[in-house]
Amino acid sequence: MLAKRIIPCLDIKDGQTVKGTNFVNLRQAGDPVELARAYSEQGADELVFLDITASFEGRKTFAELVKRIAANISIPFTVGGGINELSDVDRLLNAGADKISINSSAIRRPELIDEIAKNFGSQVCVLAVDAKQTEKGWWCYLNGGRVETDKELFTWTKEAQERGAGEILFTSMNHDGVKTGYANEALAEMSDNLSIPVIASGGAGAKEHFRDVFLQGKADAALAASVFHFGEIKIPDLKSYLCAQGISMRTV
């Protein structure tokens, strides 16, 4: 079994880390550079940085902030927000990102996935998906969860894999910030449907939720924010717990 990954996420708004519930009611969570450095030192496997209002506000992700974070960490670093063309990818990779996360721009123009994979390699391209479960199934949203689309979750992620995406970062909007566990049924279906890694996001509130997302949700990695930002769960403690549950982890 490949080692599972624990990934803290920095949601950035106006240069500060924020966290909300169901994509609203944002509160400040600290300085992103300091948090990033702490997570790297604590044994996080990767770090994700999402400029959460970049697509909505129609501006570019802060390359300078990316540069400052990259200089302070020694783990793989994924950056997303406002990435619409290859020059954006190039600029952020040069600033120190290892991977690029695209969401709204890929829904609007799916060919962007092909272009990133062809020019930079599939390993650079992470498709982020914000989806909500409704009475008619799971549907994808863009602009930070503000706009419903006609993309069905499992069809869209399969298409993204075929176009060259290297990973899927799936956030359940129903579970985001609620801390009652991940969307394990949907994650398991997605993992069974795809051959590329699936990163679970939305719902972490206890160590048991990480256990369940790996064993029941079949996720390759688990992303979380507030439980790490506010010190509710320490990454070394979490990894020790998961190892004791028989889950293969990279050692701290």
Tab-separated table of C-alpha atoms in Angstrom, residues 13-224:
chain	number	residue	atom	x	y	z
A	13	LYS	CA	-7.940	35.986	1.253
A	14	ASP	CA	-6.303	39.430	1.187
A	15	GLY	CA	-2.948	37.871	2.073
A	16	GLN	CA	-4.224	36.175	5.246
A	17	THR	CA	-5.210	32.587	6.013
A	18	VAL	CA	-8.974	32.242	6.536
A	19	LYS	CA	-11.401	29.398	7.213
A	20	GLY	CA	-15.150	29.205	6.908
A	21	THR	CA	-18.057	26.774	7.097
A	22	ASN	CA	-19.789	25.585	3.901
A	23	PHE	CA	-17.665	28.157	2.016
A	24	VAL	CA	-19.016	31.172	3.975
A	25	ASN	CA	-18.541	32.884	7.373
A	26	LEU	CA	-14.780	33.263	6.959
A	27	ARG	CA	-12.604	33.950	9.992
A	28	GLN	CA	-8.901	34.707	10.196
A	29	ALA	CA	-6.552	31.820	10.948
A	30	GLY	CA	-3.091	33.386	10.902
A	31	ASP	CA	-0.092	34.369	8.839
A	32	PRO	CA	0.299	31.984	5.883
A	33	VAL	CA	4.110	31.986	5.893
A	34	GLU	CA	4.283	31.133	9.595
A	35	LEU	CA	1.633	28.425	9.279
A	36	ALA	CA	3.355	26.929	6.233
A	37	ARG	CA	6.693	26.759	8.006
A	38	ALA	CA	5.114	25.137	11.068
A	39	TYR	CA	3.339	22.491	8.987
A	40	SER	CA	6.517	21.655	7.099
A	41	GLU	CA	8.370	21.213	10.390
A	42	GLN	CA	5.545	19.138	11.937
A	43	GLY	CA	5.707	16.505	9.211
A	44	ALA	CA	2.910	17.448	6.824
A	45	ASP	CA	3.392	15.551	3.559
A	46	GLU	CA	2.382	18.425	1.302
A	47	LEU	CA	0.896	21.902	1.489
A	48	VAL	CA	-1.938	23.409	-0.545
A	49	PHE	CA	-2.349	27.177	-0.979
A	50	LEU	CA	-5.658	28.384	-2.461
A	51	ASP	CA	-6.291	32.046	-3.190
A	52	ILE	CA	-10.009	31.541	-2.627
A	53	THR	CA	-11.320	34.771	-4.111
A	54	ALA	CA	-8.956	35.045	-7.092
A	55	SER	CA	-11.402	33.589	-9.644
A	56	PHE	CA	-14.368	35.478	-8.217
A	57	GLU	CA	-12.459	38.769	-8.145
A	58	GLY	CA	-10.817	38.121	-11.512
A	59	ARG	CA	-7.220	38.661	-10.443
A	60	LYS	CA	-4.052	36.628	-10.297
A	61	THR	CA	-2.762	34.632	-7.318
A	62	PHE	CA	-0.133	36.464	-5.296
A	63	ALA	CA	3.129	35.190	-6.769
A	64	GLU	CA	5.114	37.086	-4.131
A	65	LEU	CA	3.339	35.302	-1.287
A	66	VAL	CA	3.892	31.977	-3.058
A	67	LYS	CA	7.601	32.798	-3.247
A	68	ARG	CA	7.780	33.607	0.472
A	69	ILE	CA	5.980	30.397	1.459
A	70	ALA	CA	8.093	28.229	-0.867
A	71	ALA	CA	11.267	29.634	0.711
A	72	ASN	CA	10.118	28.458	4.149
A	73	ILE	CA	9.049	24.879	3.464
A	74	SER	CA	10.676	21.618	2.363
A	75	ILE	CA	7.567	19.711	1.228
A	76	PRO	CA	5.659	19.631	-2.097
A	77	PHE	CA	3.571	22.758	-2.580
A	78	THR	CA	0.354	23.087	-4.627
A	79	VAL	CA	-1.007	26.523	-5.552
A	80	GLY	CA	-4.437	27.428	-6.919
A	81	GLY	CA	-6.631	30.441	-7.576
A	82	GLY	CA	-7.102	32.593	-10.667
A	83	ILE	CA	-5.051	30.346	-12.974
A	84	ASN	CA	-6.448	30.700	-16.480
A	85	GLU	CA	-3.559	30.192	-18.908
A	86	LEU	CA	-0.125	28.636	-19.273
A	87	SER	CA	1.676	31.878	-18.400
A	88	ASP	CA	-0.015	31.779	-14.959
A	89	VAL	CA	1.263	28.235	-14.434
A	90	ASP	CA	4.752	29.205	-15.541
A	91	ARG	CA	4.840	32.206	-13.208
A	92	LEU	CA	3.742	30.195	-10.157
A	93	LEU	CA	6.118	27.293	-10.831
A	94	ASN	CA	8.918	29.841	-11.086
A	95	ALA	CA	7.776	31.314	-7.764
A	96	GLY	CA	8.255	27.922	-6.100
A	97	ALA	CA	5.041	25.936	-6.594
A	98	ASP	CA	5.456	22.215	-7.400
A	99	LYS	CA	1.894	21.685	-8.625
A	100	ILE	CA	-0.923	23.880	-9.871
A	101	SER	CA	-4.566	23.506	-8.893
A	102	ILE	CA	-7.250	24.614	-11.350
A	103	ASN	CA	-10.991	24.624	-10.823
A	104	SER	CA	-13.258	27.297	-12.352
A	105	SER	CA	-10.951	27.867	-15.322
A	106	ALA	CA	-10.975	24.143	-16.169
A	107	ILE	CA	-14.778	23.982	-16.061
A	108	ARG	CA	-14.997	26.979	-18.376
A	109	ARG	CA	-12.282	25.684	-20.715
A	110	PRO	CA	-11.448	21.986	-20.174
A	111	GLU	CA	-8.645	22.168	-22.771
A	112	LEU	CA	-6.572	23.962	-20.134
A	113	ILE	CA	-6.033	20.569	-18.466
A	114	ASP	CA	-4.615	19.142	-21.715
A	115	GLU	CA	-2.389	22.185	-22.182
A	116	ILE	CA	-0.902	22.071	-18.670
A	117	ALA	CA	-0.326	18.302	-18.876
A	118	LYS	CA	1.312	18.596	-22.292
A	119	ASN	CA	3.544	21.552	-21.413
A	120	PHE	CA	4.449	20.821	-17.797
A	121	GLY	CA	3.507	17.159	-17.202
A	122	SER	CA	0.441	15.550	-15.612
A	123	GLN	CA	2.116	15.578	-12.205
A	124	VAL	CA	1.863	19.392	-12.169
A	125	CYS	CA	-1.891	19.500	-12.892
A	126	VAL	CA	-4.289	19.046	-9.968
A	127	LEU	CA	-7.979	19.388	-10.790
A	128	ALA	CA	-9.799	20.883	-7.817
A	129	VAL	CA	-13.526	20.191	-7.697
A	130	ASP	CA	-16.022	21.904	-5.411
A	131	ALA	CA	-19.179	19.796	-5.502
A	132	LYS	CA	-22.466	19.725	-3.648
A	133	GLN	CA	-24.811	16.788	-3.180
A	134	THR	CA	-28.379	17.662	-4.134
A	135	GLU	CA	-31.475	15.541	-4.664
A	136	LYS	CA	-30.318	15.016	-8.270
A	137	GLY	CA	-26.787	13.887	-7.382
A	138	TRP	CA	-23.359	15.515	-7.053
A	139	TRP	CA	-22.855	18.695	-9.074
A	140	CYS	CA	-19.796	20.893	-9.485
A	141	TYR	CA	-19.624	24.591	-8.646
A	142	LEU	CA	-17.270	27.331	-9.746
A	143	ASN	CA	-16.088	30.715	-8.415
A	144	GLY	CA	-15.458	29.413	-4.904
A	145	GLY	CA	-18.774	27.567	-4.666
A	146	ARG	CA	-20.878	30.499	-5.857
A	147	VAL	CA	-22.132	29.235	-9.232
A	148	GLU	CA	-23.681	25.839	-10.016
A	149	THR	CA	-22.548	24.244	-13.289
A	150	ASP	CA	-23.839	21.475	-15.548
A	151	LYS	CA	-20.845	19.275	-14.647
A	152	GLU	CA	-21.708	16.068	-12.814
A	153	LEU	CA	-18.968	15.143	-10.346
A	154	PHE	CA	-18.015	11.645	-11.493
A	155	THR	CA	-18.313	12.395	-15.216
A	156	TRP	CA	-16.210	15.534	-14.883
A	157	THR	CA	-13.425	13.938	-12.848
A	158	LYS	CA	-13.224	11.044	-15.315
A	159	GLU	CA	-12.928	13.517	-18.187
A	160	ALA	CA	-10.223	15.419	-16.311
A	161	GLN	CA	-8.208	12.221	-15.866
A	162	GLU	CA	-8.521	11.460	-19.575
A	163	ARG	CA	-7.353	14.981	-20.431
A	164	GLY	CA	-4.203	14.538	-18.331
A	165	ALA	CA	-4.929	15.720	-14.784
A	166	GLY	CA	-2.504	14.064	-12.366
A	167	GLU	CA	-4.664	14.279	-9.226
A	168	ILE	CA	-8.181	15.213	-8.157
A	169	LEU	CA	-8.744	17.445	-5.115
A	170	PHE	CA	-12.412	16.916	-4.243
A	171	THR	CA	-14.067	19.233	-1.709
A	172	SER	CA	-17.570	18.368	-0.573
A	173	MET	CA	-19.356	21.667	-0.021
A	174	ASN	CA	-21.904	19.851	2.165
A	175	HIS	CA	-19.128	18.750	4.529
A	176	ASP	CA	-16.806	21.789	4.388
A	177	GLY	CA	-15.997	23.119	7.860
A	178	VAL	CA	-18.785	21.086	9.513
A	179	LYS	CA	-16.304	18.645	11.127
A	180	THR	CA	-18.548	15.583	10.949
A	181	GLY	CA	-16.372	13.550	8.584
A	182	TYR	CA	-15.573	13.427	4.884
A	183	ALA	CA	-17.896	12.482	2.006
A	184	ASN	CA	-16.677	8.884	2.118
A	185	GLU	CA	-19.295	7.294	-0.154
A	186	ALA	CA	-18.628	9.762	-2.955
A	187	LEU	CA	-14.878	9.499	-2.420
A	188	ALA	CA	-14.942	5.709	-2.609
A	189	GLU	CA	-16.962	5.823	-5.820
A	190	MET	CA	-14.528	8.352	-7.287
A	191	SER	CA	-11.482	6.324	-6.255
A	192	ASP	CA	-12.975	3.186	-7.817
A	193	ASN	CA	-13.719	5.157	-10.985
A	194	LEU	CA	-10.253	6.686	-11.426
A	195	SER	CA	-6.640	5.535	-11.661
A	196	ILE	CA	-5.121	8.832	-10.467
A	197	PRO	CA	-4.849	9.862	-6.786
A	198	VAL	CA	-7.840	11.442	-5.049
A	199	ILE	CA	-7.330	14.044	-2.309
A	200	ALA	CA	-10.277	14.328	0.091
A	201	SER	CA	-11.295	17.747	1.395
A	202	GLY	CA	-14.137	18.948	3.589
A	203	GLY	CA	-15.290	17.525	6.901
A	204	ALA	CA	-12.293	16.730	9.111
A	205	GLY	CA	-13.067	17.228	12.794
A	206	ALA	CA	-11.427	14.285	14.577
A	207	LYS	CA	-8.621	11.782	14.052
A	208	GLU	CA	-11.231	9.096	13.341
A	209	HIS	CA	-12.397	11.056	10.304
A	210	PHE	CA	-8.938	10.701	8.750
A	211	ARG	CA	-8.968	6.956	9.470
A	212	ASP	CA	-12.389	6.630	7.849
A	213	VAL	CA	-11.499	8.647	4.753
A	214	PHE	CA	-8.573	6.323	4.058
A	215	LEU	CA	-10.317	3.039	4.892
A	216	GLN	CA	-13.890	3.773	3.784
A	217	GLY	CA	-13.380	6.666	1.368
A	218	LYS	CA	-10.331	5.031	-0.260
A	219	ALA	CA	-8.678	8.456	-0.533
A	220	ASP	CA	-4.966	8.729	-1.288
A	221	ALA	CA	-4.593	11.921	0.735
A	222	ALA	CA	-6.631	13.893	3.255
A	223	LEU	CA	-6.658	17.661	3.250
A	224	ALA	CA	-7.802	19.736	6.211
